[in-house]
Coordinates of C-alpha atoms in Angstrom, one line a residue:
X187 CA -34.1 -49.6 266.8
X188 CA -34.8 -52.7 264.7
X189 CA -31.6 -53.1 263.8
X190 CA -30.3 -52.9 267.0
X191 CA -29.6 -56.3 267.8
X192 CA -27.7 -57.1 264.3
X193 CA -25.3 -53.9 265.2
X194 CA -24.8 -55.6 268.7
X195 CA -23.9 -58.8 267.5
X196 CA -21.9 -57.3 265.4
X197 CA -20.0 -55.3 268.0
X198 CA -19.2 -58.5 269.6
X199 CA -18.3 -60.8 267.0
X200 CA -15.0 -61.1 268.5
X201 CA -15.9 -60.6 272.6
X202 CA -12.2 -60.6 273.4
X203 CA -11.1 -57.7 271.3
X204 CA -14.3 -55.7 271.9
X205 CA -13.7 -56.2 275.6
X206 CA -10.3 -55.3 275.6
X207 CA -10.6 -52.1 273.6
X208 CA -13.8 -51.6 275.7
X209 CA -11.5 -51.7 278.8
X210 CA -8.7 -49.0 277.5
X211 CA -11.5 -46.3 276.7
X212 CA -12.9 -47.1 279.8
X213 CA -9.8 -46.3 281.8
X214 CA -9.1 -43.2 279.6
X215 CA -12.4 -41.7 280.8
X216 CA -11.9 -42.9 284.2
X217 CA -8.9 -40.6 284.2
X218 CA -10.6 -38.1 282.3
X219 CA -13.0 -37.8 285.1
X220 CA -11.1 -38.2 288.1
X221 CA -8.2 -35.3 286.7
X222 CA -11.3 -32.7 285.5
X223 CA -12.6 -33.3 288.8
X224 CA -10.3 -32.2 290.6
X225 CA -9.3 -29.6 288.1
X226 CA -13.0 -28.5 288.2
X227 CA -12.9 -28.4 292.3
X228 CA -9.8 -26.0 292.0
X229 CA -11.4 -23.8 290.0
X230 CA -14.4 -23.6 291.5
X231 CA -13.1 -22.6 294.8
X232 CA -11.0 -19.9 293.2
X233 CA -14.3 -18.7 291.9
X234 CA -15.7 -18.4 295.4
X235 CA -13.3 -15.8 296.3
X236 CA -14.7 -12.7 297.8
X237 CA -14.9 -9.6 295.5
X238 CA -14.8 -7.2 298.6
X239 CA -11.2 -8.6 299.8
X240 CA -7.7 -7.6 298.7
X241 CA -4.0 -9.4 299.8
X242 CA -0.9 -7.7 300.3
X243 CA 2.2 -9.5 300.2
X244 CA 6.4 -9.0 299.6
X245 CA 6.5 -7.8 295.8
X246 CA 9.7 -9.8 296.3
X247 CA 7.5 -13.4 296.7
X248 CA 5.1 -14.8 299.0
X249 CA 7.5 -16.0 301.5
X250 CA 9.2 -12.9 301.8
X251 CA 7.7 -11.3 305.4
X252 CA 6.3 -7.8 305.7
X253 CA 6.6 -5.8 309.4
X254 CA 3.5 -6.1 311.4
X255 CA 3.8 -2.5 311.7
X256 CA 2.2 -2.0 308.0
X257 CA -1.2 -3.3 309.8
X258 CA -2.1 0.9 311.3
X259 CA -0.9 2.1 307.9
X260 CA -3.1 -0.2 305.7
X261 CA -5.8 0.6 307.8
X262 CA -5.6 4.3 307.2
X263 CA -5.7 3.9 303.5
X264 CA -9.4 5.2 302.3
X265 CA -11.5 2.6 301.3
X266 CA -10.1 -0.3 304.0
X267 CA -12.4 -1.0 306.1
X268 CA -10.9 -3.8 308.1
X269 CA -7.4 -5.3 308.1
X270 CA -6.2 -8.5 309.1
X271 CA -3.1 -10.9 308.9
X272 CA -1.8 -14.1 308.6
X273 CA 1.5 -16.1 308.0
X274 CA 2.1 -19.7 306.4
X275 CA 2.8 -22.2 309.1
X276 CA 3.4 -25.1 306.8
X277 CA 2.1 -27.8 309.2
X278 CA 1.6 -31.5 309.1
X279 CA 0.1 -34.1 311.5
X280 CA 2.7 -37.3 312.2
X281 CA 3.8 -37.8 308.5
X282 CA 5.2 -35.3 306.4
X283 CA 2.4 -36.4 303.6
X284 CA -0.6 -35.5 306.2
X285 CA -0.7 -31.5 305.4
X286 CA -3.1 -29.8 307.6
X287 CA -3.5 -26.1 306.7
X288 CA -2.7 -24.6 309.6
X289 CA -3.0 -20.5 310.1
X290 CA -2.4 -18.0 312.6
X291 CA -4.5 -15.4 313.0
X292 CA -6.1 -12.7 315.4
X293 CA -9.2 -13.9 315.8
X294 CA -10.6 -10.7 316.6
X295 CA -9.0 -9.0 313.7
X296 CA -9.9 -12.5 311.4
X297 CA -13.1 -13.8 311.8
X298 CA -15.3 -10.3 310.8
X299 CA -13.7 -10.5 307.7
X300 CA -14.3 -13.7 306.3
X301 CA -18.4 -14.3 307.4
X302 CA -18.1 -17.5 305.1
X303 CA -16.2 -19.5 307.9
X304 CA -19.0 -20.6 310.0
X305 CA -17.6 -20.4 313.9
X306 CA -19.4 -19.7 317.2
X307 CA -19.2 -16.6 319.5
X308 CA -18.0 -19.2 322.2
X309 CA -15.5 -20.9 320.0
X310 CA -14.0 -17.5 319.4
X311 CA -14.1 -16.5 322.8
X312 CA -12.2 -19.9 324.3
X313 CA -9.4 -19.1 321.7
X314 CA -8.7 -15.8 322.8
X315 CA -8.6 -17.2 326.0
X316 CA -6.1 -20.3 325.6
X317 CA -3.4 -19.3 324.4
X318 CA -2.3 -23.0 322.5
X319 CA -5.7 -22.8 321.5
X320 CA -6.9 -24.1 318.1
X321 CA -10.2 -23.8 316.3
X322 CA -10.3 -27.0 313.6
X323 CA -12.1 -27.1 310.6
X324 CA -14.8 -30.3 311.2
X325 CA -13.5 -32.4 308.2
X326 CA -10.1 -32.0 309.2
X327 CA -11.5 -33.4 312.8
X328 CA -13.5 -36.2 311.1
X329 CA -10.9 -37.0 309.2
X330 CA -8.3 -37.7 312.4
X331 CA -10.6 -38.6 315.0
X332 CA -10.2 -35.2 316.9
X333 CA -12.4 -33.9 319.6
X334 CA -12.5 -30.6 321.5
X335 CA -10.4 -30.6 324.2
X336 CA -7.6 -32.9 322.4
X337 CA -4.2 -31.6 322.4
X338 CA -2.7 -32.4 319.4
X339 CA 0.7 -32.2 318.3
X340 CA 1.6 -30.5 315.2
X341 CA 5.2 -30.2 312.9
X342 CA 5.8 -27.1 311.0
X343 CA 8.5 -27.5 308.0
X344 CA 9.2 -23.8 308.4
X345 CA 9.2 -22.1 312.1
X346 CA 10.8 -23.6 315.1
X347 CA 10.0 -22.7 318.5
X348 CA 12.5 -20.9 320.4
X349 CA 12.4 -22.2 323.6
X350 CA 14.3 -25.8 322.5
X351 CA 14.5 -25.4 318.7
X352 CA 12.3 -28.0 317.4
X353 CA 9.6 -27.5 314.9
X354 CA 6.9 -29.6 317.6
X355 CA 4.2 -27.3 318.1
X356 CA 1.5 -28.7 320.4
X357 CA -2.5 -27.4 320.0
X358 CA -5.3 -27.7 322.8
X359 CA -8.5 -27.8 320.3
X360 CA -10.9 -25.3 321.8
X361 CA -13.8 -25.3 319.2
X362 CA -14.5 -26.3 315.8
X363 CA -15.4 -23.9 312.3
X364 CA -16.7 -24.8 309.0
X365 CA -17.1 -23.5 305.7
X366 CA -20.4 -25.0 303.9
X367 CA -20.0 -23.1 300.7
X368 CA -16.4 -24.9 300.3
X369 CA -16.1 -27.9 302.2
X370 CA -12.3 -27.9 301.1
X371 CA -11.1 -24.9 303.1
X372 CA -12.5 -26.2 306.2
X373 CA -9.5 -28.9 306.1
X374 CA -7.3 -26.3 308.3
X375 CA -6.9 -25.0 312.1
X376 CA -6.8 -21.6 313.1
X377 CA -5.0 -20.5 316.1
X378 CA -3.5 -17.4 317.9
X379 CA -1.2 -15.5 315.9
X380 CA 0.1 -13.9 319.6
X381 CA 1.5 -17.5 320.8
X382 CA 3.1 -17.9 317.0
X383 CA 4.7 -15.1 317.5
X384 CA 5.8 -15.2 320.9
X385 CA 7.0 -18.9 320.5
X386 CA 8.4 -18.7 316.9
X387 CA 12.6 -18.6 316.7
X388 CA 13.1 -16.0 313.9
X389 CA 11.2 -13.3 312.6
X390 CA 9.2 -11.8 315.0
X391 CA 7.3 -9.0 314.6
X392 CA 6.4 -9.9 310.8
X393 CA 3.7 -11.5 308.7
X394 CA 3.1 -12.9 306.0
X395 CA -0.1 -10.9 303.9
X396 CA -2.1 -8.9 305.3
X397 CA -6.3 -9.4 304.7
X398 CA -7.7 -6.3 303.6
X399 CA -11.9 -5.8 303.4
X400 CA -13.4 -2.9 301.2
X401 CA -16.2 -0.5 302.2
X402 CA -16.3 -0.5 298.4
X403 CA -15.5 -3.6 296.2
X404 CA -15.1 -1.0 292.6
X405 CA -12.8 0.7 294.4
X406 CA -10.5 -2.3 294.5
X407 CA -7.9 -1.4 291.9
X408 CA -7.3 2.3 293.6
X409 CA -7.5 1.0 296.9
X410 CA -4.5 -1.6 295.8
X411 CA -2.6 1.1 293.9
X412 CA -2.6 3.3 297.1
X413 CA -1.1 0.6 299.3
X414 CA 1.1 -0.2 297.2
X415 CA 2.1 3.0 296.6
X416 CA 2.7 4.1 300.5
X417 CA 5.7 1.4 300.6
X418 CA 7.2 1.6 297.2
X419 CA 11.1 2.1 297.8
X420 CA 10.9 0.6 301.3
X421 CA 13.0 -2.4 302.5
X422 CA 9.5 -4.3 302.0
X423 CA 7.7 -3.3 299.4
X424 CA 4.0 -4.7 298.4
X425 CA 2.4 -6.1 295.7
X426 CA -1.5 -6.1 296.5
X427 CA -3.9 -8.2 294.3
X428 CA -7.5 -9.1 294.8
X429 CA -8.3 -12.4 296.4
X430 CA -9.2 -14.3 293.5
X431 CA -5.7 -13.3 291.7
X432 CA -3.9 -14.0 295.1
X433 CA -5.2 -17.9 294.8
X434 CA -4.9 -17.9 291.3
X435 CA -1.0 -17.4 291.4
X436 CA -0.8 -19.4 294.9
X437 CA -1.9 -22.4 292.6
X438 CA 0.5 -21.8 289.9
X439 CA 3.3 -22.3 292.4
X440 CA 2.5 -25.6 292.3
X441 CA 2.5 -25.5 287.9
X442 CA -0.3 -25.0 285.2
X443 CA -2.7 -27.3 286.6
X444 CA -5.1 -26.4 283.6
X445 CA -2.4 -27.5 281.1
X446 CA -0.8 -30.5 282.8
X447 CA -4.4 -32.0 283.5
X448 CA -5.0 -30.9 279.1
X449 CA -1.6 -32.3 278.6
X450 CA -2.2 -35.4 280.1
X451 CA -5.6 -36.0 278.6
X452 CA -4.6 -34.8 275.5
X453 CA -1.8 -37.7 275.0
X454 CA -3.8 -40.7 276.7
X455 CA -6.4 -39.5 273.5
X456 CA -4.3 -39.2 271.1
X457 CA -2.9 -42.8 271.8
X458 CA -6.6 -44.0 272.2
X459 CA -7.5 -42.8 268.7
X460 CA -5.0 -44.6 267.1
X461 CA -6.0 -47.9 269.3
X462 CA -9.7 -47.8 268.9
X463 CA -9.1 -46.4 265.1
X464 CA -7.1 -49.3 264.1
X465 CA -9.4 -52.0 265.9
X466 CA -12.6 -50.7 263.9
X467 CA -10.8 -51.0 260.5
X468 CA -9.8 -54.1 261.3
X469 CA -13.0 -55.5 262.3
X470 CA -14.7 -53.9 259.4
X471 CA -12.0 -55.4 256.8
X472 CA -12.9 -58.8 258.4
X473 CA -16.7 -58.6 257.8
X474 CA -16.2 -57.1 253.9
X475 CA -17.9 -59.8 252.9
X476 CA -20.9 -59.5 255.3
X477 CA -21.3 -55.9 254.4
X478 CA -21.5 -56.8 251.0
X479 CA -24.1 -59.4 251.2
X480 CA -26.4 -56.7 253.4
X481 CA -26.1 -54.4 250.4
X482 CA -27.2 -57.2 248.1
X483 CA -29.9 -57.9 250.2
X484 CA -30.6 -54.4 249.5
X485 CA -29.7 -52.3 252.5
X486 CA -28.5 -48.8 250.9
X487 CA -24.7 -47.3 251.5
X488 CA -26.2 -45.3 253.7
X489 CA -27.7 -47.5 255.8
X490 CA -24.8 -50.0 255.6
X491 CA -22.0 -46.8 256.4
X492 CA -24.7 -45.9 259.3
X493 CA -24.3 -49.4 260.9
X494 CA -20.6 -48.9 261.2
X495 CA -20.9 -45.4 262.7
X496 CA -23.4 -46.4 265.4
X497 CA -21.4 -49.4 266.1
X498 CA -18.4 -47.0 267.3
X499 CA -20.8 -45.5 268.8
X500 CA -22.0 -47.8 271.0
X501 CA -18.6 -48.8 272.0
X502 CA -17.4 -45.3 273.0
X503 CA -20.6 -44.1 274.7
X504 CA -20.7 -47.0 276.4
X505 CA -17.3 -46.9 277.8
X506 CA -17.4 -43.5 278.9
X507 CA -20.9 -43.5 281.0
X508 CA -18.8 -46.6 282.9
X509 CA -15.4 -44.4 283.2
X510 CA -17.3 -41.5 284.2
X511 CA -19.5 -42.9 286.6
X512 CA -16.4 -45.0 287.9
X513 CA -14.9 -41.4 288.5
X514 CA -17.9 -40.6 290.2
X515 CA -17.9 -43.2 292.4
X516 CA -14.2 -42.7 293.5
X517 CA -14.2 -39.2 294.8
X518 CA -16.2 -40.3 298.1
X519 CA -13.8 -43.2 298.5
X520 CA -10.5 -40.9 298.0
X521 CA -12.2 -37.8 299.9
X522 CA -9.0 -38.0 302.4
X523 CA -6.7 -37.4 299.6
X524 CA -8.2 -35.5 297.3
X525 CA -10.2 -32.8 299.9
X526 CA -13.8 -33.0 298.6
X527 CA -14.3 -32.9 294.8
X528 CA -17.0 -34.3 292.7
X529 CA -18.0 -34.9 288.9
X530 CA -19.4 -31.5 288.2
X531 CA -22.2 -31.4 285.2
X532 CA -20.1 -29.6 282.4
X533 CA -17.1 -32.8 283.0
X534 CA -19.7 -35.4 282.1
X535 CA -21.2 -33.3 279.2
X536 CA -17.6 -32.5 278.0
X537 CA -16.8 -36.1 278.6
X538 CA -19.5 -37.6 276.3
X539 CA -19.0 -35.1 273.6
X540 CA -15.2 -36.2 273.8
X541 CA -16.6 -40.0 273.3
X542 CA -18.8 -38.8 270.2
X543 CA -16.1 -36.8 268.3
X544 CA -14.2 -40.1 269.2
X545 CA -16.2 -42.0 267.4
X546 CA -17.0 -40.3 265.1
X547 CA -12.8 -40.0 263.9
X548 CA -12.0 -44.0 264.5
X549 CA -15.5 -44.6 262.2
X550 CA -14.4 -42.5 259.8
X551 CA -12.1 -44.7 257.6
X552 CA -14.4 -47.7 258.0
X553 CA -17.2 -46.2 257.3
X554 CA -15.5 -45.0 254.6
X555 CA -14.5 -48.2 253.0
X556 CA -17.5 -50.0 253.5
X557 CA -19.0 -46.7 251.3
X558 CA -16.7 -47.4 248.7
X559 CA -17.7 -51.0 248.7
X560 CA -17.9 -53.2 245.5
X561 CA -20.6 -56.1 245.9
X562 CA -18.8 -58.3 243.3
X563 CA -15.1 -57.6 244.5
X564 CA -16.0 -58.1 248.3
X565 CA -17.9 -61.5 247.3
X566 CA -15.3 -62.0 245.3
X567 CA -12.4 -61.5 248.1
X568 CA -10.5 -58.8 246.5

């Protein structure tokens, strides 16, 4: 620790540079932390998937309907103990960029199923009995400045209503539902699947996956082969996956997010290496002489390549606790764009081991050179 302050000084012998390369690391990590973030909130709730639930959907894709008459057939397959359905309504609130998740359901048929959505008996009850009813997730009512008993109007990009063709849909919010163990799937609405289907223009009497719950979750994979099985060579044929594969492939509709988020990173690095590389040999070719002096003074080549090392260092860590905790910082503020998400523990550890190899590679040539160092040439200026 002694030495501290000389390696300090040293860092910023020439503030502007050291600021400005300061600054691009920082903004690398910033990125780093807001894009594993999200990654990492996308996994995670994939993770939380139930074991004990299985989807069926058209083998042919997800948008492909199946008949609603499939619901008494699934049932009777051994090992369901509980069916339900739902169809993608493909909603949004004024602008085409506010999404609200929008599903419906049966709510008697629903709501058993999936014990993780929090929603009262009464809540439950007024839906069945309105039939523009809505329950709303309590983020998604924060968010707009809903309350219950607000009729909202909602547009779906997909299903127009029959009665004048348009794709206005109007809700009367009839209670609220949340999901504590996801925060993120509570930014939906839920209403009756009877007045969806009653109201819709075109394919009636279909849905689009049907919610399946296990009496016994090892049984999944024979219980999935068996359904498919009953409507193999039909006109809709079904491809039933567990729920954690069902959300797995609904994300990759939208690409690899894994490997765009790694691709991404991976090139704002690589271009960062060679910054940050090229900035520490340059400002350890301008002090040659200083190191040289320090070695005549006696300080070993150890302790003079040591100096160099824990000045890259310093700049790296330092950068990164202030891009990371920047990151930090910005989820709360972006919380309406982003859904909730959060720097999880493994981003910040994997985020200042990133900053260690980092330095570690740009100190390796100067440290390097300053080994290699010849007292008399380097006082000398060759």
């Amino acid at each position: 620790m002694k030495y501290f302050p000389l390696i300090w000084a040293t860092l910023w012998r020439k503030k502007a540079r050291t600021l400005l390369t300061l600054l691009s690391i920082i903004i690398a990590f910033f990125l780093f932390g807001m894009l594993q973030g999200v990654n990492s909130a996308i996994n995670h709730s994939v993770e939380l998937a139930n074991v004990d639930r299985l989807i069926s959907i058209n083998r042919v894709s997800l948008t492909e309907p199946l008949p609603m008459s499939y619901l008494s057939q699934i049932k009777s397959v051994p090992g369901v103990e509980a069916v339900a359905y739902s169809s993608w309504f493909g909603s949004y609130y004024q602008e085409p960029k506010q999404f609200v998740f929008g599903s419906p359901v049966d709510a008697e048929l629903y709501f058993p199923i999936v014990p993780e959505v929090k929603i009262s008996e009464e809540a439950i009850e007024k839906l069945q009995r309105t039939r523009t009813g809505a329950v709303v997730g309590i983020p998604l009512m924060e968010k707009y400045g809903w309350g219950v008993g607000d009729r909202i109007p909602i547009q779906s990009t997909i299903w127009t209503k029959a009665e004048d063709g348009t794709s206005n849909w109007e809700f009367d919010i009839v209670g609220t539902y949340d999901v504590p163990e996801n925060p993120n799937q509570a930014n939906g609405f839920y209403f009756n699947y009877e007045y969806f289907e009653e109201a819709r223009a075109f394919t009636k009497g279909t849905v689009g996956w049907y919610f399946l719950k296990l009496s016994d979750p090892s049984r999944a994979a024979e219980v999935a082969k068996a359904i498919d099985a009953r409507f193999a060579n039909s006109s809709a044929e079904t491809k039933t996956q567990s729920e954690k594969e069902f959300q797995q492939s609904f994300i990759k509709q939208f690409g690899d997010i894994n490997f765009i988020v790694n691709a991404i990173l991976g090139a704002v690095f690589f271009t960062l290496l060679f910054l940050t590389g090229n900035t520490m040999m340059q400002s350890v070719r301008e002090r040659i002489p200083e190191l040289a002096v320090l070695k005549t003074l006696g300080f070993s080549d150890g302790k003079v390549v040591s100096f160099v090392v824990i000045e890259a260092l310093m700049l790296c860590l330092l950068a990164a606790l202030i891009g990371l905790g920047l990151s930090a910082l910005a989820f709360p503020a972006l919380k309406g764009f982003i859904g909730e998400a959060s720097l999880q523990r493994e981003v910040i550890v994997t985020g200042i081991s990133a900053a260690i190899m980092l330095a570690l590679v740009i100190a390796l040539m100067p440290a390097s050179r300053a080994l290699r160092l010849s007292i008399v040439d380097a006082l000398a200026g060759r």
